[in-house]
Coordinates of C-alpha atoms in Angstrom, one line a residue:
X1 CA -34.6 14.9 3.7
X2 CA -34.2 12.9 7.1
X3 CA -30.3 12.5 7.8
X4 CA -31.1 11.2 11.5
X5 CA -30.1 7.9 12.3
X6 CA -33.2 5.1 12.1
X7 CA -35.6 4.8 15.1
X8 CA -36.6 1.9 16.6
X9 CA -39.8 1.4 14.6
X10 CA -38.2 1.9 11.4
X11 CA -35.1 -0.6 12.2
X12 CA -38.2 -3.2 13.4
X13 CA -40.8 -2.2 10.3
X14 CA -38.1 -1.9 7.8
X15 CA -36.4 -5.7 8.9
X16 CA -39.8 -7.4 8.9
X17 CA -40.7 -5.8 5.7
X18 CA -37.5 -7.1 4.1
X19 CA -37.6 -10.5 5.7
X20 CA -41.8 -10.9 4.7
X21 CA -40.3 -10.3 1.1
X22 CA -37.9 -12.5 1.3
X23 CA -39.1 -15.4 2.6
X24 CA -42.2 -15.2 0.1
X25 CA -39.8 -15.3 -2.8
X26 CA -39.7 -11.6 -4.2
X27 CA -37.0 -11.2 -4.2
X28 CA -37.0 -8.2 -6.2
X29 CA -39.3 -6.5 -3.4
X30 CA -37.0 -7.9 -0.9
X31 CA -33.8 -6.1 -2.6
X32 CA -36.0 -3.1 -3.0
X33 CA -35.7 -2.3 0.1
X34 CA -31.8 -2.5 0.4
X35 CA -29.1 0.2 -0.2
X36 CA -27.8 -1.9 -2.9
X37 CA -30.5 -3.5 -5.5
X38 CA -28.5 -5.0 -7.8
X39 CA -26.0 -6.5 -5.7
X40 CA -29.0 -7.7 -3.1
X41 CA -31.4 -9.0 -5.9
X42 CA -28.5 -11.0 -7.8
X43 CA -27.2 -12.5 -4.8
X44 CA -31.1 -13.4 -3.1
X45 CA -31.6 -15.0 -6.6
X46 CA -28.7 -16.8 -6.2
X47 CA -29.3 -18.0 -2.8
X48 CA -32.4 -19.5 -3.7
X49 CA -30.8 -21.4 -7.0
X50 CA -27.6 -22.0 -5.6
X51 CA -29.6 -24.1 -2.6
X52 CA -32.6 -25.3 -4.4
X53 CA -34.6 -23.6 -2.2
X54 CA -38.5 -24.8 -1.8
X55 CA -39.5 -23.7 1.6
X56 CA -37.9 -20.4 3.4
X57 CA -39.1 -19.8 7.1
X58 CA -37.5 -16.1 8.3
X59 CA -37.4 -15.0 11.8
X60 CA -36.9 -12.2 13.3
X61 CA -35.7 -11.1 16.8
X62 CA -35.3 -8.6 19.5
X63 CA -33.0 -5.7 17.6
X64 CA -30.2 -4.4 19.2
X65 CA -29.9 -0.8 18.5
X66 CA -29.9 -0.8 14.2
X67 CA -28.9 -4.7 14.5
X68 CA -31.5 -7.1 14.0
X69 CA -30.9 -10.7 14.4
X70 CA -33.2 -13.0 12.4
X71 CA -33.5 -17.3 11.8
X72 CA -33.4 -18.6 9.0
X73 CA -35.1 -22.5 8.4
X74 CA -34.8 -23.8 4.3
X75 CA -36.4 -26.9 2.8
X76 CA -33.8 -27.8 0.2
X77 CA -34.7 -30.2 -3.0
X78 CA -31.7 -31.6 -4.5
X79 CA -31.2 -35.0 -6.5
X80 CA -34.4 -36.7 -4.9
X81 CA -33.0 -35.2 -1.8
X82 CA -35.0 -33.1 0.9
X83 CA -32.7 -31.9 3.6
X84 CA -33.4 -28.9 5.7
X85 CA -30.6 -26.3 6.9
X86 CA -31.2 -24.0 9.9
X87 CA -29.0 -21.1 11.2
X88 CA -29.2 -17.9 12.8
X89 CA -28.1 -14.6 10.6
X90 CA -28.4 -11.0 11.3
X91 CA -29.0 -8.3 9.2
X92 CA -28.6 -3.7 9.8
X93 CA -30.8 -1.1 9.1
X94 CA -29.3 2.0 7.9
X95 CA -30.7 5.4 6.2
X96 CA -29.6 5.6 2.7
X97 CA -28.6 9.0 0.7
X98 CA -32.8 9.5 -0.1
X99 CA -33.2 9.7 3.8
X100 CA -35.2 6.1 3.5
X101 CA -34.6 3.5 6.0
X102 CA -33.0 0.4 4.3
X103 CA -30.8 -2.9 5.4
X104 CA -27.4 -2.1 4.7
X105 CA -26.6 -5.1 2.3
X106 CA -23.6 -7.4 2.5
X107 CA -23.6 -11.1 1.5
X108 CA -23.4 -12.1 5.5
X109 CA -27.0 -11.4 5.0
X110 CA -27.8 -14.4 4.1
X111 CA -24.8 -16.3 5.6
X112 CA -22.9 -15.0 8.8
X113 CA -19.3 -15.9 7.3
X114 CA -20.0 -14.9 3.9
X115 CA -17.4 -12.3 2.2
X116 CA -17.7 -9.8 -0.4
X117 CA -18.3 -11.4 -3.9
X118 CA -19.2 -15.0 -1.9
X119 CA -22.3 -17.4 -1.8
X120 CA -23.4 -20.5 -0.8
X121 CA -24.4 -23.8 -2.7
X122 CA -25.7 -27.5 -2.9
X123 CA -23.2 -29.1 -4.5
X124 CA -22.0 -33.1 -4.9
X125 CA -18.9 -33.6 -2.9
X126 CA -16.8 -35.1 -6.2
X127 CA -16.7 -38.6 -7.5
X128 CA -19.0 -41.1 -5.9
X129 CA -17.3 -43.4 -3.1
X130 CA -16.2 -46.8 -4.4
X131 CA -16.3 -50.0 -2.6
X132 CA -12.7 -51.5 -3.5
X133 CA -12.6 -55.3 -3.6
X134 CA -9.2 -57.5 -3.7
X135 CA -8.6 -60.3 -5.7
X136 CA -10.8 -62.6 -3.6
X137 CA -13.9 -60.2 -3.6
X138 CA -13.3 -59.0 0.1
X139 CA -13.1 -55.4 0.8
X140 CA -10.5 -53.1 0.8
X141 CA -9.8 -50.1 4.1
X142 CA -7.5 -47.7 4.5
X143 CA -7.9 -48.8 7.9
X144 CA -6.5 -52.4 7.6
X145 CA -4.2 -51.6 5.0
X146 CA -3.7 -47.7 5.0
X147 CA -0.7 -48.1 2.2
X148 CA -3.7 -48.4 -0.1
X149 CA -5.1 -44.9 1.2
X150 CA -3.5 -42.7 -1.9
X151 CA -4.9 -45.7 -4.7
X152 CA -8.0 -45.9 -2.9
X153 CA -8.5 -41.9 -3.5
X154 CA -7.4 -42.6 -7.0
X155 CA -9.8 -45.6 -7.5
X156 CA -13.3 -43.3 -6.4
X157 CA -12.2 -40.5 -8.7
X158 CA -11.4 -42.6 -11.7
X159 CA -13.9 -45.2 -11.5
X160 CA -16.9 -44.2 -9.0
X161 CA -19.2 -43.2 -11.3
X162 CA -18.2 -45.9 -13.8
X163 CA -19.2 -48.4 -10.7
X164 CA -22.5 -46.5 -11.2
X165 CA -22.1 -45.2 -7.4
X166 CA -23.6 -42.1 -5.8
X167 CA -22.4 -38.9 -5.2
X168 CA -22.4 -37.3 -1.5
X169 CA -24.0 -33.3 -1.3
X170 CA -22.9 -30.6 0.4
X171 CA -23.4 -27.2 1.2
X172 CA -20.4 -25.4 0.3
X173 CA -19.1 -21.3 0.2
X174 CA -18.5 -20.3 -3.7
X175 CA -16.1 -17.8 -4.0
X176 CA -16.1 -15.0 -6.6
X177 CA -14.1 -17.1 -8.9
X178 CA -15.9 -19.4 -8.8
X179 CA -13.7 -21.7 -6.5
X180 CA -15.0 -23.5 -4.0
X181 CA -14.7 -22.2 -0.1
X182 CA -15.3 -23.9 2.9
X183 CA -17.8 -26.7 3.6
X184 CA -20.5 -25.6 5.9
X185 CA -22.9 -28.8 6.2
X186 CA -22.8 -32.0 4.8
X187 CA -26.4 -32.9 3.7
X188 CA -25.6 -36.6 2.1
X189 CA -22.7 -39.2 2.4
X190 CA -22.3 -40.4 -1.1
X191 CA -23.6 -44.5 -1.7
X192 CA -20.6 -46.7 -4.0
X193 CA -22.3 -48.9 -6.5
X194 CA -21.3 -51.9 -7.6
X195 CA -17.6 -53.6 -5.7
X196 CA -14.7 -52.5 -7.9
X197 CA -12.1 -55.2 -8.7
X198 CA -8.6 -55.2 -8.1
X199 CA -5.8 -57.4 -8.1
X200 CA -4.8 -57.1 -4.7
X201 CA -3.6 -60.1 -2.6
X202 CA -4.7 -59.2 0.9
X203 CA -2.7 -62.0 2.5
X204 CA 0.2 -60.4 0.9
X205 CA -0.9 -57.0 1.1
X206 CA -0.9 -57.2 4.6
X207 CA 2.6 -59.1 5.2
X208 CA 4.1 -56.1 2.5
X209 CA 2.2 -53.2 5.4
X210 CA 4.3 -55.5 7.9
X211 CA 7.6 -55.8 6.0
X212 CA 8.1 -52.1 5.3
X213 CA 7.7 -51.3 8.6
X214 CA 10.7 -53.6 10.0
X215 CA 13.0 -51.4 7.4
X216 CA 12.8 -47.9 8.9
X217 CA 10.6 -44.8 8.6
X218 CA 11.5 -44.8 4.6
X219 CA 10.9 -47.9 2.1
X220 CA 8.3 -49.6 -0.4
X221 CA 7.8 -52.3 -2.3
X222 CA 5.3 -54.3 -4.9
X223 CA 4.5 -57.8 -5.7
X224 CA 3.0 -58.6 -9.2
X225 CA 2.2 -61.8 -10.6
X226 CA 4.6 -63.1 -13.2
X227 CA 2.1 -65.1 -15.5
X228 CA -0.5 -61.9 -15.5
X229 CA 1.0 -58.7 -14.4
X230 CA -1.6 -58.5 -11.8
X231 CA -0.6 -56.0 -8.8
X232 CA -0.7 -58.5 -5.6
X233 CA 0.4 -55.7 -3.1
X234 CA 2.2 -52.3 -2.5
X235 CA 3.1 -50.9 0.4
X236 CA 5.4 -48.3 2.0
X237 CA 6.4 -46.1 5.1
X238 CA 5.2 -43.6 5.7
X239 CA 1.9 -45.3 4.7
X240 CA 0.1 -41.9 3.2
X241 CA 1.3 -38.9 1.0
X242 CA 3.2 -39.8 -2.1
X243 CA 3.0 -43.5 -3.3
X244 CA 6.8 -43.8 -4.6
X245 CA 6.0 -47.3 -4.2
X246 CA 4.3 -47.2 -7.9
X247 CA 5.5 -43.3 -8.7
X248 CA 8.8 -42.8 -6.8
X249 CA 11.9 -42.4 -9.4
X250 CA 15.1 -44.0 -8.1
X251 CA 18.5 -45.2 -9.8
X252 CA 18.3 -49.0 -9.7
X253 CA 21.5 -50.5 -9.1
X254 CA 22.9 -53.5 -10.2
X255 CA 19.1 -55.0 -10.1
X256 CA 19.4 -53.4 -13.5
X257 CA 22.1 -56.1 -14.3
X258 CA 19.1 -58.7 -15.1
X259 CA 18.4 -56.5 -18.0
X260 CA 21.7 -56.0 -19.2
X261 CA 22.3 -59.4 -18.6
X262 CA 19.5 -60.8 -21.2
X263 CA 20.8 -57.6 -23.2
X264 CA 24.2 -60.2 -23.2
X265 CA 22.6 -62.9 -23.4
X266 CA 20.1 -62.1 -26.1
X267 CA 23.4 -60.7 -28.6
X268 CA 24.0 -64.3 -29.6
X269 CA 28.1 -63.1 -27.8
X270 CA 27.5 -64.2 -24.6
X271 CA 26.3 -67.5 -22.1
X272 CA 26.6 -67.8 -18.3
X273 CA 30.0 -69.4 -19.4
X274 CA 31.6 -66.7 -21.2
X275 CA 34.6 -65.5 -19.8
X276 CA 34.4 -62.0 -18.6
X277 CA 37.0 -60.6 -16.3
X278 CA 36.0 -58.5 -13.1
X279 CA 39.0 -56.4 -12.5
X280 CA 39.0 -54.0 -9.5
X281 CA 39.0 -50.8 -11.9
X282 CA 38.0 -50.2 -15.3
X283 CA 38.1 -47.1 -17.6
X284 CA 35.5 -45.5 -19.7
X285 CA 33.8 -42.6 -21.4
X286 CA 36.9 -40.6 -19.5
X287 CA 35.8 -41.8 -16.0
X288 CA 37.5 -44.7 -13.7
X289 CA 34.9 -47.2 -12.1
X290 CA 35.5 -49.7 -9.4
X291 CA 33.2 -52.4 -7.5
X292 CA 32.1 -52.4 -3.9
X293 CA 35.2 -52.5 -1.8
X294 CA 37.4 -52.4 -4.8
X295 CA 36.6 -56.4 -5.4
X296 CA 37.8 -58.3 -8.0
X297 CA 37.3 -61.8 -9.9
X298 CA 40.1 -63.7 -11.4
X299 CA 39.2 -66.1 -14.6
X300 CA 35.3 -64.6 -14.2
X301 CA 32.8 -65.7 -16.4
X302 CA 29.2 -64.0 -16.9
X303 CA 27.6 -66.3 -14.0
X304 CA 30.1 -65.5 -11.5
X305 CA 29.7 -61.5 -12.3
X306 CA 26.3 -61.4 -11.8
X307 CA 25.9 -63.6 -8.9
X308 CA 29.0 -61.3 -7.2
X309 CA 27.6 -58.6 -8.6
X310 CA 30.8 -57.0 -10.4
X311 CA 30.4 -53.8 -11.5
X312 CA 33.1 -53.3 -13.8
X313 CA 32.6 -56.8 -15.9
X314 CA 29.3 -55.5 -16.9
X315 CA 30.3 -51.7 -17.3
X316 CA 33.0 -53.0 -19.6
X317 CA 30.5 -54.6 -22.0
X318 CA 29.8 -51.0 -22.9
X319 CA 32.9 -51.7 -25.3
X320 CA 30.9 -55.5 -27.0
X321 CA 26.7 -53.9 -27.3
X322 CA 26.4 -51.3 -29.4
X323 CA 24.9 -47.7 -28.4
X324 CA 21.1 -48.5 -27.3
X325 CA 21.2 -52.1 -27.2
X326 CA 20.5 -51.7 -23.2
X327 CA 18.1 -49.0 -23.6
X328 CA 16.0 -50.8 -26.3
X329 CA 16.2 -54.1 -24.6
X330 CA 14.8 -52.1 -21.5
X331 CA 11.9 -51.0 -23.8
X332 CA 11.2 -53.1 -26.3
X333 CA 11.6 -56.7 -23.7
X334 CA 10.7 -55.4 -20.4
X335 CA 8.5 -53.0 -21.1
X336 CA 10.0 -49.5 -19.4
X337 CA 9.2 -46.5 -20.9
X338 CA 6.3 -47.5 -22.6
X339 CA 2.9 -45.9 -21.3
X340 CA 1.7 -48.3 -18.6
X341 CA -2.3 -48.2 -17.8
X342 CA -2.5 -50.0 -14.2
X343 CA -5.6 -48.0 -13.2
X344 CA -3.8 -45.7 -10.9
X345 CA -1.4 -43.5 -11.8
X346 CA 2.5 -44.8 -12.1
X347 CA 5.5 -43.9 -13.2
X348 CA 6.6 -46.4 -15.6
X349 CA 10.5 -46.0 -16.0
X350 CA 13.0 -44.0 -17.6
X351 CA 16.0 -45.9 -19.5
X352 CA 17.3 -42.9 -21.8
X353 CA 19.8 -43.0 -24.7
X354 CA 23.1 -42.3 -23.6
X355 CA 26.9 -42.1 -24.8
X356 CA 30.9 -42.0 -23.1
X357 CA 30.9 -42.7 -19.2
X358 CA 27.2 -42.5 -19.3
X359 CA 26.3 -45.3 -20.8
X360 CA 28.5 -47.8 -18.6
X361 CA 26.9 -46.3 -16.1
X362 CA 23.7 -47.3 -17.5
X363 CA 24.7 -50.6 -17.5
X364 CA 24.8 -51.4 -13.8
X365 CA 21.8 -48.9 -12.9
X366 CA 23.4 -46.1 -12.3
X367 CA 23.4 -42.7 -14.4
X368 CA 20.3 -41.6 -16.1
X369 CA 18.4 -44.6 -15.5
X370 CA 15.2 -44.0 -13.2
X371 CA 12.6 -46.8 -12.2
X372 CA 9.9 -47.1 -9.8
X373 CA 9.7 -50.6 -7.2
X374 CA 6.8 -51.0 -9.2
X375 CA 8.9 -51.3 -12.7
X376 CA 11.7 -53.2 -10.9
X377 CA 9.2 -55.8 -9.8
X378 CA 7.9 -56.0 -13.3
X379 CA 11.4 -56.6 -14.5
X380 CA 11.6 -59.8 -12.2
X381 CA 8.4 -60.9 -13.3
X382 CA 9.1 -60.5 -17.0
X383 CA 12.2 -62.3 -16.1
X384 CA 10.4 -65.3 -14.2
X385 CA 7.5 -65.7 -17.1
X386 CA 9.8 -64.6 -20.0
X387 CA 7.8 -61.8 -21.5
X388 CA 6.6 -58.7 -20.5
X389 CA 2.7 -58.8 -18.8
X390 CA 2.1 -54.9 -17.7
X391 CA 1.0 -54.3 -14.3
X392 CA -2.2 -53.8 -13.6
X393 CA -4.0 -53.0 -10.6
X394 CA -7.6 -52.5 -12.0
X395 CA -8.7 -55.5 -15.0
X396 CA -8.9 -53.7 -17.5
X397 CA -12.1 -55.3 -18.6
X398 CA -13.2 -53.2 -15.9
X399 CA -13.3 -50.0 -18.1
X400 CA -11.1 -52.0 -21.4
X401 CA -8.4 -49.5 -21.6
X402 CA -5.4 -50.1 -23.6
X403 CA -2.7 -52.5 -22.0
X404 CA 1.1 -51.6 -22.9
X405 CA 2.4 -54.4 -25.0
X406 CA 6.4 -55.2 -25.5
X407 CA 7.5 -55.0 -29.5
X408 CA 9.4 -58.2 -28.6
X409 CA 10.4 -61.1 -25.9
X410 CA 13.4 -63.2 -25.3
X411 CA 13.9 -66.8 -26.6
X412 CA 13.0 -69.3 -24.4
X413 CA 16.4 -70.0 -24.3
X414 CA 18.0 -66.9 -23.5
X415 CA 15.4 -66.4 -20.2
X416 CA 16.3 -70.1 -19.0
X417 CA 19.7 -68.5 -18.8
X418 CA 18.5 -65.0 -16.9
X419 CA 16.7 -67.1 -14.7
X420 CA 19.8 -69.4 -13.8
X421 CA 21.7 -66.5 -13.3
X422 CA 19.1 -64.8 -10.6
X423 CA 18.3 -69.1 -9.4
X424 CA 22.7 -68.7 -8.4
X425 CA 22.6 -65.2 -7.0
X426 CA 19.5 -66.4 -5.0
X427 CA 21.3 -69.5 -3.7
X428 CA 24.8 -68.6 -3.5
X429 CA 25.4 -65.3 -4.9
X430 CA 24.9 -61.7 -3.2
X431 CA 21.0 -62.5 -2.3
X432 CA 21.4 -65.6 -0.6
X433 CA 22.4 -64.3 3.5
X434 CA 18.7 -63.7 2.6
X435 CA 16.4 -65.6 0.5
X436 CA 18.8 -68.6 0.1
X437 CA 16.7 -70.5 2.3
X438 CA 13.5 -69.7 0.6
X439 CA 12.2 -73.0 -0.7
X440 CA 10.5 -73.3 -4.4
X441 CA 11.9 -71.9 -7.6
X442 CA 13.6 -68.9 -6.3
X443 CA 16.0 -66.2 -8.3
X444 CA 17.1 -62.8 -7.5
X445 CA 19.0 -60.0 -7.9
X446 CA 20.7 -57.3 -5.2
X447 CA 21.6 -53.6 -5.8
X448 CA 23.5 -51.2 -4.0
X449 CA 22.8 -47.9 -5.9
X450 CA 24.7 -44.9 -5.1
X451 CA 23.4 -41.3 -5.0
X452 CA 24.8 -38.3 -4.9
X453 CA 24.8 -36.1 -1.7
X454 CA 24.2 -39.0 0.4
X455 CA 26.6 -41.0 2.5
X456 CA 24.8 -44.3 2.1
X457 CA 23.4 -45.9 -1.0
X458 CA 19.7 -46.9 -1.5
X459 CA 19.5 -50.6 -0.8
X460 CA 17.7 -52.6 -3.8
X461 CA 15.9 -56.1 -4.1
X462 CA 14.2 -57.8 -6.5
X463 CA 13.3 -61.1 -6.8
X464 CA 10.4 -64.2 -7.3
X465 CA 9.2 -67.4 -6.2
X466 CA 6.8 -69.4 -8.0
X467 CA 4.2 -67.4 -9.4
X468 CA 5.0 -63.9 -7.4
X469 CA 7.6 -61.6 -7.7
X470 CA 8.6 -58.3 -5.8
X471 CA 10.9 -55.8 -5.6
X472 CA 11.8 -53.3 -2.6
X473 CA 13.9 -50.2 -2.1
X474 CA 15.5 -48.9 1.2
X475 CA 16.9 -45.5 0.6
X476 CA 20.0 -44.3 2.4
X477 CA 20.5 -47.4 4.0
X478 CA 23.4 -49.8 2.5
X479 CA 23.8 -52.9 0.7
X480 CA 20.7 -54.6 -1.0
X481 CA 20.2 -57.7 0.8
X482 CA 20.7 -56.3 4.1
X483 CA 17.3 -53.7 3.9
X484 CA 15.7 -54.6 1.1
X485 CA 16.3 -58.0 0.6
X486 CA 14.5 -58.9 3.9
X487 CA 11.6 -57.3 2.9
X488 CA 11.1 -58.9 -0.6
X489 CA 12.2 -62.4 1.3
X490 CA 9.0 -61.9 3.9
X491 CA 6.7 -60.8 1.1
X492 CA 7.4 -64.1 -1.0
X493 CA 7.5 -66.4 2.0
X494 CA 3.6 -65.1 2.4
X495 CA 3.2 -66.6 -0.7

């Protein structure tokens, strides 16, 4: 048996004998004449399948020493598509334990970078692109308004082949999982298909890109339509990554006070007129509560607590509304909690069932009550049209998913009264350093929300004019209107 090392006309006779068989599609013969033939014939099989192989042009060079370097040239055939994909490989000759002359096999063969256990293969590069339209038919960039990047993605995965659009293609590393590896050519930028709808404002859209951007490296905010629940704009800083614009989970404030207030307003105890003191401490649940700067009311009434903003008149309600009367009125009237379909993903607000200390805190949006700006500019706009109209970003005639509907709404008279309330805090309450000057039918409602660990509270705003309404959150910052309130103020003046 010959144990000496392959000579020169055996490394050049043996590569052109492999690459001949290759390239004429035996790949049996072709793996025949390797050290491994399983391996070589499952993974040349492969190769072929994986790229949709109908033309293979193999080349071979100058060896050096048992190295031979070789070119490879393929006429792929995928989807009515005919690229072509040129490269140089390399392949080794070695002597195997017979004493034969064989290429030593290894998946680099057929692909330079190619591990153990790896191929290559045509593959579409995920859900077709969509061409995103706003509300007036014009398109929507991440470019122009790059706090729609994340929704954008989410639009092309959910809907691109709904819009009947066309997938990109390319050649990708498989791993031996199955997993896909690097990208080594793309062979087709994918075509969208018909414009997707969306709710989106851009004249607001664009003055919400601004208005974030005045407020510091972290806020958000989101402007819906009262009378439809239609999504007019979101935006937030930083502009990529995580949208807590529409997902972010944050403790409220006293914006939560509109709910608790119709919660008052709706028991059949209470009107803007009904005396409710606003001491500067009050006891519950085995915890002591006091208001910014330890403020107090004499002689208050509901109007003047919730345009001042007094947290311990409303905590001290907890002792009037039964357990859940918040909660439910949180569910059942403005909707949070219940399973939202905008058409991206959102989270759509937590108001839990609580008891003692808890549930005063609760009461003023504090505790275990989470939201989203989305949700809180929901709650102004259910407040502004008097029921609740979920969000949407998408219509859902688009693909008729379910819309969230509230079990119940206020009485016409009741939300006259919650909007009065929000009309005085807007003109002469806690808002107005801000929106007071706003013309049109304006009401509002500040927050100052503390959380713990941090030395300054997460500044809250919601509030509507006309037919738009918005809420904003500046985290860490301070009081309500002085961060958040000037955004919500420029994104309704847009309007």
């Amino acid at each position: 048996m010959n144990t000496s090392p392959p000579s020169p006309h055996e490394v050049r006779a043996t590569a052109q004998a492999f690459l001949t068989a290759w390239q004429s599609g035996d790949t049996a013969k072709a793996a025949a004449l390797t050290d491994n033939v399983k391996q070589a014939g499952a993974q040349l099989a492969s190769f072929k399948s994986g790229l949709h192989v109908t033309a293979l042009t193999l080349t071979g060079k100058q060896p050096t020493g048992f190295q031979v370097p070789f070119s490879i040239w393929t006429q792929l055939d995928y989807a009515g598509q005919k690229p072509t994909w040129a490269y140089d490989s390399s392949l080794t000759v070695v002597r195997d334990s017979s004493g034969d002359a064989v290429v030593k096999w290894a998946p680099s063969v057929l692909y330079p970078k190619l591990a153990s256990g790896q191929s290559v293969a045509v593959v579409p590069t995920g859900a077709p692109p969509v061409k995103a339209v706003d509300r007036d038919g014009n398109e929507l960039t991440t470019a122009r308004y790059p706090s729609l990047t994340g929704i954008l993605s989410q639009l092309q995965t959910r809907y691109g082949a709904k819009m009947q659009g066309t997938p990109g293609t390319e050649i990708r590393v498989k791993n031996a999982d199955g997993s896909a590896g690097p990208v080594l050519r793309v062979l087709s930028q994918g075509r969208p298909g018909k414009p997707l709808p969306t709710t989106i404002d851009a004249n607001l859209q664009a003055e919400a890109e601004r208005a974030v951007k005045t407020q510091g490296p972290d806020a958000s905010v989101v402007a819906i339509q009262p009378s439809t629940g239609d999504v007019l704009a979101v935006a937030m800083t930083p502009a990529k990554g995580f949208n807590k614009a529409i997902q972010g989970t944050y403790a409220p404030g006293s914006t939560f006070k509109v709910i608790t207030a119709s919660t008052l307003l709706d028991s059949g105890n209470f009107t803007p007129s009904t005396p409710l003191d606003c001491p500067q401490y009050f006891s519950y649940g085995g915890l002591t509560f006091h208001n910014v700067d330890k403020m107090k009311i004499d002689h208050a009434n509901l109007a003047m607590d919730f345009e001042a903003s007094c947290n311990t008149a409303f905590m001290s309600t907890a002792k009037v509304l039964p357990d859940g009367a918040v909660e439910n009125q949180a569910h059942d009237v403005f909707g949070l909690g219940l399973t939202w379909n905008t058409g991206v993903a959102s989270f759509d607000g937590s108001v839990p069932m609580t008891g003692g200390a808890s549930k005063a805190m609760t009461y003023i949006g504090q505790g275990k009550v989470l939201v989203s700006p989305l949700d809180m500019a929901s709650v102004a706009a259910t407040a502004k049209a008097g029921e609740f109209h979920q969000p949407v970003l998408v219509p859902a005639s688009v693909d008729n998913r379910q819309i969230a509907q509230a079990p119940r709404r206020m009485s016409a008279s009741v939300d006259a009264a919650l909007r009065n309330l929000m009309k005085l805090t807007a003109r002469q309450g806690t808002a107005a350093p801000v929106i007071g000057g706003l013309s049109g039918d304006v009401g509002a409602k500040t927050g100052t929300a503390e959380v713990d660990g941090r030395q300054k509270p997460n500044s809250w705003f919601i509030a509507y004019r006309g037919d738009v309404a918005a809420a904003a959150v500046v985290p860490a910052s301070g009081e309500g209107y002085k961060f958040a309130g000037k955004i919500v103020t420029a994104v309704l003046a847009a309007s």
